[in-house]
Coordinates of C-alpha atoms and ligand atoms in Angstrom, one line a residue:
Chain A
M19 CA 61.5 87.1 166.8
Q20 CA 60.0 89.8 164.3
L21 CA 57.5 88.1 161.7
K22 CA 58.4 90.1 158.8
P23 CA 62.3 89.0 157.8
I24 CA 61.2 85.7 158.3
L25 CA 58.1 86.0 155.9
L26 CA 60.6 87.7 153.5
F27 CA 63.1 84.9 154.2
F28 CA 60.3 82.2 153.1
S29 CA 59.3 83.7 150.1
Y30 CA 62.6 84.2 148.8
K31 CA 63.5 80.5 149.6
L32 CA 60.1 79.3 147.8
V33 CA 60.8 81.4 144.6
R34 CA 64.5 80.0 144.7
L35 CA 62.7 76.3 144.9
A36 CA 60.7 77.1 142.0
L37 CA 63.3 78.2 140.0
L38 CA 65.2 75.1 141.2
L39 CA 62.5 72.6 140.2
V40 CA 61.9 74.4 136.9
A41 CA 65.7 73.8 136.0
V42 CA 65.4 70.2 137.5
A43 CA 62.6 69.8 135.1
V44 CA 64.2 71.0 131.8
L45 CA 67.3 68.9 132.8
T46 CA 65.7 66.3 133.1
F47 CA 63.7 66.2 130.3
G48 CA 66.5 66.6 128.1
L49 CA 68.1 63.9 129.7
M50 CA 64.9 61.5 128.8
S51 CA 64.7 62.9 125.5
L52 CA 68.4 61.7 124.8
S53 CA 68.1 58.6 126.7
P54 CA 67.6 55.1 124.2
I55 CA 64.8 54.3 126.3
D56 CA 62.3 54.2 123.4
P57 CA 58.7 54.8 125.5
V58 CA 56.3 52.8 123.4
R59 CA 58.7 50.4 124.0
A60 CA 59.1 50.6 127.7
Y61 CA 55.3 50.6 128.1
V62 CA 54.2 47.5 126.0
G63 CA 57.0 45.6 127.4
A64 CA 57.0 41.7 126.1
D65 CA 54.5 42.1 123.6
M66 CA 56.5 44.5 121.7
L67 CA 57.1 41.9 119.3
Q68 CA 53.2 40.9 118.6
I69 CA 52.2 44.8 117.5
S70 CA 53.1 45.9 114.0
A71 CA 55.1 49.4 113.0
A72 CA 51.7 50.8 112.1
Q73 CA 50.1 50.2 115.4
R74 CA 53.7 51.8 117.0
E75 CA 53.3 54.6 114.5
L76 CA 49.6 54.8 116.3
I77 CA 50.6 54.9 119.8
A78 CA 53.2 57.4 119.6
E79 CA 51.1 60.0 117.6
R80 CA 48.4 59.7 120.2
W81 CA 51.2 60.0 122.9
G82 CA 52.0 63.3 120.8
L83 CA 55.6 61.9 120.2
D84 CA 55.7 63.2 116.7
Q85 CA 55.4 66.7 118.0
P86 CA 58.1 68.9 118.3
M87 CA 60.5 69.1 122.1
I88 CA 59.0 72.0 123.2
V89 CA 55.5 71.4 122.8
R90 CA 56.1 67.7 124.5
F91 CA 58.1 69.4 127.3
W92 CA 55.2 71.6 128.0
D93 CA 52.3 69.0 128.1
W94 CA 54.5 66.6 129.7
F95 CA 55.5 69.7 133.0
G96 CA 52.0 70.5 133.0
Q97 CA 50.9 67.3 134.0
I98 CA 53.6 67.1 136.4
V99 CA 52.6 70.1 137.6
Q100 CA 49.1 69.0 138.1
G101 CA 50.4 66.1 140.1
N102 CA 50.2 63.7 137.8
W103 CA 53.6 62.0 137.9
G104 CA 52.8 58.6 136.2
T105 CA 52.8 55.1 136.9
S106 CA 56.1 53.3 138.2
M107 CA 56.6 50.1 135.8
V108 CA 58.5 48.1 138.3
F109 CA 55.9 48.9 141.2
N110 CA 53.0 48.9 138.9
Q111 CA 51.4 51.6 141.2
P112 CA 51.3 55.4 140.7
V113 CA 54.9 57.1 141.6
L114 CA 53.9 59.9 144.0
Q115 CA 52.4 56.9 145.8
V116 CA 55.8 54.5 145.9
I117 CA 57.5 57.4 146.9
G118 CA 55.4 58.4 149.7
Q119 CA 55.7 54.9 151.1
R120 CA 59.3 54.2 150.2
F121 CA 60.1 57.4 152.1
L122 CA 58.6 56.5 155.0
V123 CA 60.4 53.7 155.3
S124 CA 63.7 55.6 154.4
L125 CA 63.0 58.4 157.1
Q126 CA 63.1 56.4 160.1
L127 CA 66.5 55.1 158.8
L128 CA 67.5 58.3 158.0
A129 CA 66.4 59.9 161.2
I130 CA 68.1 57.6 163.4
A131 CA 71.4 58.0 161.1
W132 CA 71.0 61.8 161.4
L133 CA 70.6 61.9 165.2
L134 CA 73.7 59.5 165.5
S135 CA 75.8 61.2 163.6
G136 CA 75.3 64.5 164.8
L137 CA 75.4 63.1 168.3
L138 CA 78.8 61.0 167.8
G139 CA 80.5 63.6 165.4
L140 CA 79.8 66.8 168.2
V141 CA 81.5 64.4 171.2
L142 CA 83.9 63.5 168.9
G143 CA 84.9 66.8 167.6
V144 CA 84.6 68.2 171.4
L145 CA 86.8 65.6 172.7
A146 CA 89.6 66.0 170.0
G147 CA 89.4 69.6 170.1
A148 CA 89.4 70.1 173.7
F149 CA 92.5 67.8 173.9
E150 CA 94.1 69.3 170.9
G151 CA 97.4 67.8 170.0
T152 CA 97.1 64.8 172.6
W153 CA 96.7 61.0 171.7
I154 CA 93.2 61.1 172.0
D155 CA 92.9 63.9 169.1
R156 CA 95.2 61.8 167.1
G157 CA 93.0 58.8 167.5
I158 CA 89.9 60.7 166.5
R159 CA 91.2 62.3 164.1
L160 CA 92.9 59.3 162.4
Y161 CA 89.4 57.7 162.8
A162 CA 87.6 60.3 161.2
Y163 CA 90.1 60.7 158.3
T164 CA 89.5 57.1 157.4
L165 CA 85.8 57.1 157.7
A166 CA 85.9 60.1 155.5
S167 CA 87.9 58.3 152.9
S168 CA 86.2 55.0 152.8
P169 CA 83.6 54.1 150.4
T170 CA 80.3 53.7 152.1
F171 CA 78.9 50.7 150.5
W172 CA 82.4 49.3 151.5
V173 CA 82.1 50.2 155.3
A174 CA 78.6 48.9 154.6
L175 CA 79.7 45.4 153.5
L176 CA 82.5 44.9 156.2
L177 CA 80.2 45.6 159.2
L178 CA 77.3 42.9 157.5
I179 CA 79.9 40.6 157.6
F180 CA 81.0 41.3 161.3
F181 CA 77.9 41.6 163.0
S182 CA 76.0 39.9 160.8
V183 CA 77.5 37.0 159.6
S184 CA 80.5 36.3 162.1
L185 CA 78.8 37.6 165.2
R186 CA 75.3 37.0 164.2
L187 CA 74.1 39.8 166.4
T188 CA 71.8 41.9 163.9
P189 CA 69.7 40.5 160.7
I190 CA 71.2 40.4 157.2
C191 CA 68.6 42.2 155.4
C192 CA 65.2 43.8 155.2
A193 CA 63.5 45.9 157.8
A194 CA 61.4 42.8 159.0
P195 CA 62.0 39.2 159.7
P196 CA 61.3 37.3 156.5
G197 CA 57.7 35.5 156.3
V198 CA 56.2 37.9 159.0
L199 CA 53.0 39.9 158.1
A200 CA 53.9 43.5 158.5
Q201 CA 51.1 44.4 161.1
N202 CA 52.7 41.8 163.8
V203 CA 56.4 43.2 163.5
T204 CA 56.9 44.0 166.8
F205 CA 58.6 47.4 167.8
W206 CA 61.9 45.6 168.8
Q207 CA 62.1 43.9 165.9
H208 CA 61.7 46.8 163.7
L209 CA 64.8 48.4 165.8
H210 CA 67.0 45.4 165.8
H211 CA 66.9 45.7 161.9
L212 CA 67.1 49.3 161.5
L213 CA 70.1 49.3 163.7
L214 CA 73.2 48.2 161.5
P215 CA 72.1 50.1 158.4
A216 CA 71.2 53.3 160.4
L217 CA 74.6 52.9 161.9
T218 CA 76.6 52.5 158.7
L219 CA 74.4 55.3 157.0
S220 CA 75.6 57.7 160.3
I221 CA 79.2 56.8 159.8
I222 CA 79.4 58.8 156.8
G223 CA 78.2 62.0 158.8
I224 CA 80.2 61.7 161.7
A225 CA 83.8 62.5 159.8
S226 CA 83.1 65.7 158.8
I227 CA 80.7 67.1 161.8
A228 CA 83.3 65.8 164.2
L229 CA 86.2 67.4 162.1
H230 CA 84.5 70.5 162.1
T231 CA 83.4 70.6 165.8
R232 CA 87.0 70.3 166.7
Q233 CA 88.3 73.0 164.4
K234 CA 85.9 75.1 165.5
L235 CA 86.3 74.6 169.1
I236 CA 90.4 74.8 168.4
D237 CA 89.0 78.3 167.2
V238 CA 87.0 78.7 170.4
L239 CA 89.5 78.1 172.6
H240 CA 92.3 80.6 171.2
S241 CA 89.7 83.2 171.4
D242 CA 90.1 86.5 173.0
Y243 CA 87.0 85.8 175.1
V244 CA 88.2 82.4 176.2
L245 CA 91.1 84.0 177.3
F246 CA 89.4 86.8 179.6
A247 CA 87.5 83.4 180.7
R248 CA 90.3 81.7 181.8
A249 CA 91.3 85.4 183.5
Q250 CA 88.4 85.3 185.3
G251 CA 89.4 81.8 187.0
E252 CA 87.1 79.6 184.6
S253 CA 88.3 76.1 184.2
L254 CA 88.8 74.0 180.9
W255 CA 85.5 72.0 182.0
G256 CA 83.8 75.5 183.2
I257 CA 85.3 77.2 179.4
L258 CA 83.3 74.3 177.5
Q259 CA 80.2 74.5 179.3
H260 CA 79.6 78.0 179.6
H261 CA 81.8 79.3 176.2
G262 CA 82.9 76.3 174.0
L263 CA 79.0 74.4 173.7
R264 CA 77.6 77.9 173.0
N265 CA 79.7 78.9 170.4
I266 CA 80.1 75.3 168.4
L267 CA 76.7 74.3 168.5
L268 CA 75.5 76.7 165.7
P269 CA 78.4 75.8 163.2
A270 CA 77.3 72.3 163.8
L271 CA 73.6 72.7 163.5
T272 CA 74.0 74.2 160.1
L273 CA 76.1 71.6 158.8
Q274 CA 74.3 68.8 160.3
F275 CA 71.3 70.2 158.2
A276 CA 73.5 70.8 155.1
S277 CA 74.5 67.2 155.3
L278 CA 70.7 65.9 154.8
S279 CA 72.1 65.5 151.1
E280 CA 74.7 63.3 152.0
L281 CA 72.8 61.5 154.4
F282 CA 70.0 61.0 151.3
G283 CA 73.1 60.1 148.8
G284 CA 74.5 57.6 151.1
S285 CA 70.7 55.8 152.0
V286 CA 71.0 54.3 148.1
L287 CA 74.3 52.6 148.8
V288 CA 73.5 51.5 152.1
E289 CA 69.7 50.5 151.7
Q290 CA 70.8 48.2 148.8
V291 CA 73.5 46.6 150.6
F292 CA 71.2 45.8 153.7
A293 CA 68.2 45.1 151.1
Y294 CA 66.7 47.4 153.3
P295 CA 63.0 48.6 151.2
G296 CA 63.2 52.3 151.3
L297 CA 63.5 55.1 148.7
G298 CA 67.4 54.7 147.9
Q299 CA 66.7 51.1 147.0
A300 CA 63.5 51.6 144.8
T301 CA 65.8 54.3 143.2
V302 CA 68.3 51.5 142.6
Q303 CA 65.7 49.3 140.9
A304 CA 64.1 52.1 138.9
A305 CA 67.5 52.8 137.2
L306 CA 68.3 49.1 136.7
R307 CA 64.8 48.2 135.1
S308 CA 64.7 51.9 133.1
D309 CA 61.7 53.2 134.9
V310 CA 61.7 56.7 134.2
P311 CA 58.5 57.7 135.5
L312 CA 59.8 56.9 138.8
L313 CA 63.2 58.1 138.4
V314 CA 61.9 61.3 137.5
G315 CA 59.9 61.5 140.5
I316 CA 62.8 60.4 142.7
V317 CA 65.0 63.5 140.7
F318 CA 62.2 65.6 142.3
F319 CA 61.9 64.4 145.1
S320 CA 65.6 64.3 146.6
A321 CA 65.9 67.8 144.9
L322 CA 63.1 69.0 147.0
F323 CA 64.9 67.0 150.0
V324 CA 68.0 68.8 149.9
Y325 CA 66.9 71.9 149.4
T326 CA 64.5 71.7 152.6
G327 CA 67.7 70.4 154.4
N328 CA 69.9 73.5 153.3
T329 CA 66.8 76.1 153.7
L330 CA 66.7 74.3 157.6
A331 CA 70.5 74.9 158.2
D332 CA 69.8 78.7 156.7
L333 CA 67.1 79.1 158.9
S334 CA 69.0 77.8 161.9
Y335 CA 71.1 81.0 161.5
Q336 CA 68.3 82.9 161.8
V337 CA 66.7 81.7 164.2
I338 CA 69.5 80.7 166.7
D339 CA 72.3 83.4 166.3
P340 CA 71.5 86.5 168.3
R341 CA 73.6 88.6 165.8
I342 CA 71.6 88.0 163.2
R343 CA 68.1 87.3 164.9
I344 CA 68.1 90.6 166.9
G345 CA 70.2 92.1 163.5
G346 CA 71.4 95.8 164.1
R347 CA 68.9 96.8 166.6
R348 CA 70.9 98.3 169.4
A349 CA 69.5 98.3 172.6
A350 CA 69.5 102.0 174.2
Chain B
M19 CA 100.6 94.8 196.7
L20 CA 102.6 93.3 193.9
S21 CA 106.4 93.3 193.3
V22 CA 107.7 91.9 190.0
S23 CA 111.4 91.7 189.8
N24 CA 113.9 90.7 186.8
L25 CA 110.7 89.2 185.1
S26 CA 111.7 87.1 181.8
V27 CA 109.4 85.8 179.3
T28 CA 110.8 83.3 176.7
F29 CA 108.7 81.4 173.9
S30 CA 110.2 78.3 172.6
Q31 CA 108.8 78.2 168.8
Y32 CA 109.4 75.4 166.2
E33 CA 110.6 77.0 163.2
Q34 CA 111.0 75.0 159.5
G35 CA 110.7 72.0 161.0
L36 CA 112.1 70.5 164.3
R37 CA 114.7 73.7 165.0
R38 CA 113.8 75.3 168.5
K39 CA 113.7 78.7 168.5
Q40 CA 113.9 80.8 171.8
L41 CA 112.4 84.2 171.8
T42 CA 112.8 86.4 174.6
V43 CA 109.9 89.0 174.6
I44 CA 110.9 90.4 177.9
T45 CA 114.1 91.1 179.6
D46 CA 114.4 92.0 183.1
L47 CA 111.5 93.8 183.7
D48 CA 110.6 95.2 186.7
L49 CA 107.2 96.6 188.7
E50 CA 105.8 97.7 191.9
V51 CA 102.2 98.4 192.7
K52 CA 100.6 99.1 196.5
A53 CA 96.9 99.0 197.5
G54 CA 95.1 102.2 196.7
E55 CA 97.5 103.2 193.6
V56 CA 97.2 103.8 190.0
V57 CA 100.5 102.3 188.0
A58 CA 100.4 103.1 184.6
V59 CA 102.7 100.7 182.6
V60 CA 103.3 102.8 179.2
G61 CA 105.1 101.4 176.0
A62 CA 104.8 101.2 172.4
S63 CA 103.5 97.7 171.2
G64 CA 105.5 95.2 171.3
S65 CA 107.0 96.4 174.6
G66 CA 105.5 93.6 176.7
K67 CA 102.9 95.4 178.3
S68 CA 99.9 93.2 177.8
L69 CA 102.4 89.9 178.4
L70 CA 103.0 91.4 181.4
A71 CA 99.5 91.3 182.6
H72 CA 99.0 87.8 181.5
A73 CA 102.1 86.5 183.4
I74 CA 100.7 88.1 186.4
L75 CA 97.5 85.7 186.0
G76 CA 99.4 82.7 184.9
I77 CA 97.6 82.7 181.4
L78 CA 100.8 83.0 179.1
P79 CA 100.5 80.2 176.2
E80 CA 102.3 76.9 177.0
N81 CA 105.3 77.4 174.9
A82 CA 106.1 80.4 177.2
T83 CA 108.6 80.0 180.1
V84 CA 108.8 82.5 183.2
G85 CA 111.7 83.6 185.0
G86 CA 112.5 86.2 188.0
T87 CA 110.3 87.0 190.8
M88 CA 106.6 87.9 191.2
L89 CA 105.5 88.1 194.8
F90 CA 101.8 89.3 195.3
Q91 CA 100.9 90.0 198.9
G92 CA 104.2 89.1 200.3
Q93 CA 104.1 85.3 198.5
P94 CA 105.4 84.3 195.2
L95 CA 103.0 84.0 192.6
T96 CA 103.4 80.1 191.7
P97 CA 101.3 78.5 188.7
G98 CA 99.1 77.0 191.2
R99 CA 98.6 80.3 193.3
C100 CA 97.8 81.9 190.0
Q101 CA 95.1 79.3 189.3
Q102 CA 93.5 80.5 193.0
L103 CA 93.9 84.1 192.6
R104 CA 93.0 84.9 189.2
G105 CA 89.6 86.5 188.8
K106 CA 89.1 86.3 192.4
A107 CA 92.0 88.4 194.1
I108 CA 93.6 89.5 190.6
A109 CA 91.1 90.8 188.2
L110 CA 91.8 91.8 184.1
V111 CA 89.9 94.4 182.5
P112 CA 90.3 93.6 178.8
Q113 CA 90.7 96.0 176.1
S114 CA 87.2 95.6 174.3
V115 CA 84.0 93.4 173.9
G116 CA 86.0 91.6 171.8
Y117 CA 87.0 89.7 175.1
L118 CA 83.2 89.1 176.0
D119 CA 81.6 85.7 174.6
P120 CA 79.3 87.1 171.8
L121 CA 77.0 84.7 172.4
M122 CA 75.8 85.1 175.9
R123 CA 73.8 88.2 177.1
V124 CA 76.6 90.8 179.1
G125 CA 74.4 90.5 182.9
Q126 CA 75.1 86.5 182.5
Q127 CA 78.5 87.1 181.8
V128 CA 79.2 89.5 184.9
Q129 CA 77.2 87.0 186.7
R130 CA 79.3 84.0 185.8
V131 CA 82.6 86.3 186.7
A132 CA 80.6 86.6 190.6
Q133 CA 79.5 83.0 190.8
L134 CA 83.0 82.4 190.1
N135 CA 83.8 84.3 193.1
G136 CA 81.9 81.6 195.2
L137 CA 78.9 83.8 195.4
P138 CA 75.6 81.8 195.0
R139 CA 73.4 82.2 192.3
S140 CA 71.1 84.7 194.0
A141 CA 73.5 86.5 195.6
A142 CA 75.4 86.9 192.6
Q143 CA 72.6 88.4 190.5
T144 CA 71.9 91.0 193.3
A145 CA 76.0 91.8 192.7
V146 CA 75.2 92.3 189.1
K147 CA 72.5 94.5 189.8
R148 CA 74.4 96.7 192.3
T149 CA 77.2 96.9 189.9
F150 CA 75.4 98.0 187.0
Q151 CA 73.6 100.6 188.8
R152 CA 76.8 102.1 190.0
Y153 CA 78.1 102.4 186.6
D154 CA 74.3 103.8 185.3
L155 CA 73.6 100.9 183.7
P156 CA 70.0 100.9 182.8
P157 CA 68.4 97.2 183.7
Q158 CA 67.7 96.0 180.0
A159 CA 71.4 96.2 179.6
A160 CA 72.0 92.9 181.3
R161 CA 69.9 91.5 178.5
C162 CA 71.8 92.5 175.7
Y163 CA 74.4 90.5 173.7
P164 CA 77.6 92.1 173.5
F165 CA 77.2 93.2 170.0
Q166 CA 74.5 95.3 171.0
V167 CA 76.0 97.5 173.5
S168 CA 77.8 101.1 172.7
G169 CA 81.3 101.6 173.4
G170 CA 80.9 103.5 176.3
M171 CA 78.4 100.6 177.8
A172 CA 81.0 97.9 177.0
R173 CA 83.5 99.8 178.9
R174 CA 81.6 100.0 181.9
V175 CA 80.1 96.3 181.6
L176 CA 84.1 95.5 181.2
V177 CA 84.9 97.6 184.6
S178 CA 82.0 95.9 186.1
T179 CA 83.5 92.0 185.7
A180 CA 86.3 93.5 188.0
V181 CA 84.3 95.0 190.5
V182 CA 81.8 92.2 191.4
S183 CA 84.9 90.1 192.1
Q184 CA 86.7 91.0 195.1
A185 CA 89.8 92.0 193.6
E186 CA 92.5 93.6 195.3
L187 CA 95.0 94.1 192.1
V188 CA 92.8 95.6 188.8
I189 CA 94.7 95.5 185.6
A190 CA 93.2 97.1 183.2
D191 CA 94.9 96.8 179.4
E192 CA 94.4 99.2 176.9
P193 CA 90.9 100.4 178.4
T194 CA 90.8 103.6 176.0
P195 CA 91.6 103.5 172.4
G196 CA 89.3 104.8 169.9
L197 CA 87.3 106.0 172.4
H198 CA 85.3 109.3 172.6
P199 CA 87.4 111.6 174.9
D200 CA 84.5 111.8 177.5
V201 CA 84.2 107.9 177.9
V202 CA 88.1 107.9 178.0
V203 CA 87.6 110.2 181.1
E204 CA 85.1 108.5 182.5
T205 CA 86.8 104.8 182.2
L206 CA 89.8 106.4 184.0
N207 CA 87.7 107.7 186.6
H208 CA 86.3 104.4 187.2
L209 CA 90.2 102.9 187.5
R210 CA 91.0 105.9 190.1
E211 CA 87.6 105.3 192.0
L212 CA 88.8 101.5 192.4
A213 CA 92.3 102.6 193.7
Q214 CA 90.3 105.0 196.2
E215 CA 88.6 102.1 197.8
G216 CA 92.0 100.4 198.1
R217 CA 92.8 98.2 195.6
G218 CA 96.0 98.3 192.9
V219 CA 95.1 98.9 189.3
I220 CA 97.4 98.5 186.8
L221 CA 96.6 100.8 183.9
I222 CA 98.5 99.3 180.3
T223 CA 98.3 102.0 177.3
H224 CA 100.3 103.3 174.5
D225 CA 98.7 106.6 175.8
I226 CA 100.9 108.3 178.2
E227 CA 98.5 111.7 178.1
A228 CA 95.9 109.4 179.4
A229 CA 98.2 107.4 181.7
L230 CA 99.5 111.0 183.3
M231 CA 95.4 112.0 184.0
V232 CA 95.1 109.0 186.6
A233 CA 98.2 107.5 187.7
D234 CA 100.4 108.0 190.4
R235 CA 103.5 106.3 189.0
V236 CA 104.2 105.9 185.6
A237 CA 106.5 102.4 184.3
V238 CA 107.8 103.1 180.7
F239 CA 108.6 100.0 179.3
Y240 CA 111.2 99.7 176.4
A241 CA 111.5 96.3 174.3
G242 CA 110.5 93.8 177.2
T243 CA 112.2 96.1 180.0
T244 CA 111.3 98.4 182.6
A245 CA 113.2 101.8 181.1
E246 CA 112.2 103.7 184.0
I247 CA 109.7 104.3 186.8
A248 CA 109.0 107.8 187.6
S249 CA 105.9 109.5 189.9
A250 CA 103.2 111.3 187.5
Q251 CA 104.4 114.7 188.4
D252 CA 108.1 113.9 187.1
F253 CA 106.8 114.5 183.6
A254 CA 105.3 118.1 184.0
T255 CA 108.5 119.4 186.2
G256 CA 110.8 117.8 183.6
N257 CA 112.6 115.7 186.0
L258 CA 112.7 112.6 183.7
R259 CA 115.4 110.3 183.9
H260 CA 116.0 108.0 181.0
P261 CA 116.4 109.4 177.8
Y262 CA 113.5 107.3 176.2
T263 CA 111.3 108.9 178.7
Q264 CA 112.1 111.9 177.8
A265 CA 112.1 111.5 174.0
L266 CA 108.4 110.2 174.3
W267 CA 107.3 113.1 176.3
R268 CA 108.9 115.4 174.0
S269 CA 106.9 113.3 170.9
L270 CA 103.1 114.6 172.6
P271 CA 101.6 117.2 170.5
Q272 CA 101.5 119.5 173.3
N273 CA 104.7 119.4 173.4
D274 CA 107.5 119.3 170.6
F275 CA 105.8 116.7 168.6
I276 CA 109.0 115.3 167.3
P277 CA 108.5 111.5 167.1
V278 CA 111.2 109.2 168.4
P279 CA 113.7 108.3 165.8
G280 CA 114.2 104.9 164.8
N281 CA 112.3 101.4 166.0
Q282 CA 112.2 99.1 169.1
P283 CA 115.0 96.4 168.5
S284 CA 112.9 93.2 167.2
P285 CA 113.2 90.4 170.1
E286 CA 115.2 88.5 167.5
A287 CA 118.1 90.7 167.4
L288 CA 118.3 92.7 171.2
P289 CA 121.6 94.3 171.3
V290 CA 124.1 92.7 174.1
G291 CA 124.0 96.5 176.1
C292 CA 121.5 98.6 176.5
L293 CA 118.4 97.8 175.0
F294 CA 117.9 101.6 173.7
S295 CA 121.8 102.1 173.0
D296 CA 120.8 102.0 168.9
R297 CA 118.5 104.9 169.1
C298 CA 120.0 106.7 172.3
P299 CA 121.3 110.1 171.9
W300 CA 123.9 110.0 174.8
M301 CA 125.1 106.9 174.0
T302 CA 128.5 106.1 175.1
E303 CA 131.2 103.1 174.9
A304 CA 129.8 102.3 178.2
C305 CA 126.6 101.3 177.2
L306 CA 127.6 98.6 174.9
P307 CA 129.1 95.6 177.1
E308 CA 126.5 94.7 179.5
R309 CA 122.0 95.9 180.4
P310 CA 122.7 98.7 182.7
A311 CA 121.0 97.9 186.0
L312 CA 117.8 99.4 187.5
R313 CA 118.9 102.2 190.0
A314 CA 117.4 104.9 191.8
V315 CA 118.0 108.4 190.6
R316 CA 116.3 111.6 192.2
G317 CA 113.7 109.3 193.7
G318 CA 112.9 107.2 190.7
L319 CA 113.8 104.3 189.2
V320 CA 116.0 104.0 185.6
R321 CA 118.0 101.7 183.7
C322 CA 120.6 104.0 182.5
I323 CA 123.8 104.5 183.2
H324 CA 124.3 108.3 182.4
A325 CA 120.8 108.9 184.0
D326 CA 122.5 111.5 186.7
R327 CA 123.9 113.5 184.4
Ligands
SF4_401 S1 122.5 103.5 179.3 FE1 123.2 104.2 177.6 S2 122.5 103.7 175.7 FE2 121.3 103.1 177.5 S3 119.7 104.6 177.8 FE3 121.7 105.2 179.3 S4 122.8 106.7 177.6 FE4 121.4 105.6 176.2

């Protein structure tokens, strides 16, 4: 592969990312200024009653709250750029540290859910597409439409009631058994606690991957090149193996990378239902308890995360599809 | 080798809700191909040329019903036999690179055809190399994707797919449109060579000139039926039997260049009698009650009651 177009691609993407983050900053700052949360009150907390109005003025002045909005924005933005994202009030730790720790916990959940949804979605989509119009196809489509239209938290609750409460197969909450020190949690206990949340989260992605794959496979099966393959004596299985998978994998992969945003959004609800201590749950806590610095941090982080997913989706085309990779270069 | 008689192809379609509609696209089609000869099938689009190819290969869509008889080497072509023979004894040379998998290297695709013919991997690779050499394709062409090969190379790759199979009957579907005249000649010569090796070749085309350059016999299709089967010389000597064939011949630029007036009847409204009756200058009352049968006139076959006049 040539280096130059890839470098060009990345510099273009980086510029776009910078613009996106600036836009997010402006928007976030605007919303923050409009919100009813008073920074001084939020900072001082319960001791608010014990300080006088004059003292309050003094704090506000020292923080620059009396300055015009533009000045305040530049001050704030300068700090963000330098990596000072403030301290989370809920966790009493620097915001970046909270996000880092929490995201690592969420990452396992996201990764498992992502792989599961991709694989299951692909298998279901291929089955439905290959047997278009049969009861297999209809069953899979019904399943996909039902999943696509039911709210995540509701599915999460149903699964929790069924597997954890009725069958007692899976733990009811958290990332580890209660009362066990973090370093004593075994790998299996860990996996056991991950299983149901990851499964629930994967359900979000399955439907869209399955339906898209099905449609793409049907298009492929009706294409001229599959007609020619049939004329060469290729069987349905041979066609799937040699032409089907090759041609549906790329769109499926792209969609799968693009679905990272939905996955991230879904993790907020799923982690809340399963009390799984990841970034999603931290988001809910930050929102409920007006932890503005943490919320702002999460906003930036999720913008970055989603953007990365979409960039990977674009990149997968550049790397995998020979029509784009080799481009207009014709062999002699 | 191949003998098709009274072939009909009917599609059943659902239109507006559950009303079923039968659409007969091929009626009473006849064709005969012997080993070592090139038979051109000529007709306007919608005359059923490509469907004939798909019917012989047994790759019509599921909603199609086939009637009449098709014999290949004396045995009827049943769906089961089609499945056994296609790609092996009967091969298709498609229209364009659009019929190649866009994401698979062309060498691999030709190799796949050889492997489907029962060759083990290494033997298939040698077969591909040999075939590419035969058609002057550089070795690196095998590693190209379909979008990378030029029009002329694409034609040679497509012919290669038929040659690596041991096909006795090769059906080339519209192999020449949009090609540079040199490439057209080259492609037609390749087909001629295949016939000289003892294969039967069907050349499906709408281009009479191309057909006459290479074919031994020409079958003219009209609205899903065989209007006439003439030898290639009959065109130059003016020994044409059917008014449609004559009109087609006159419409060529080097002849009178008069287009055939009117249009082919749509399969939804076929005339009861002769399918050409609404455009025919010789039409009489006798042409209307029923379809004329195919009969021998002056050494050819024709479906017209006034052909010997
Ligand atoms: S049968 Fe009659 S209508 Fe048909 S081609 Fe002959 S003369 Fe014309």
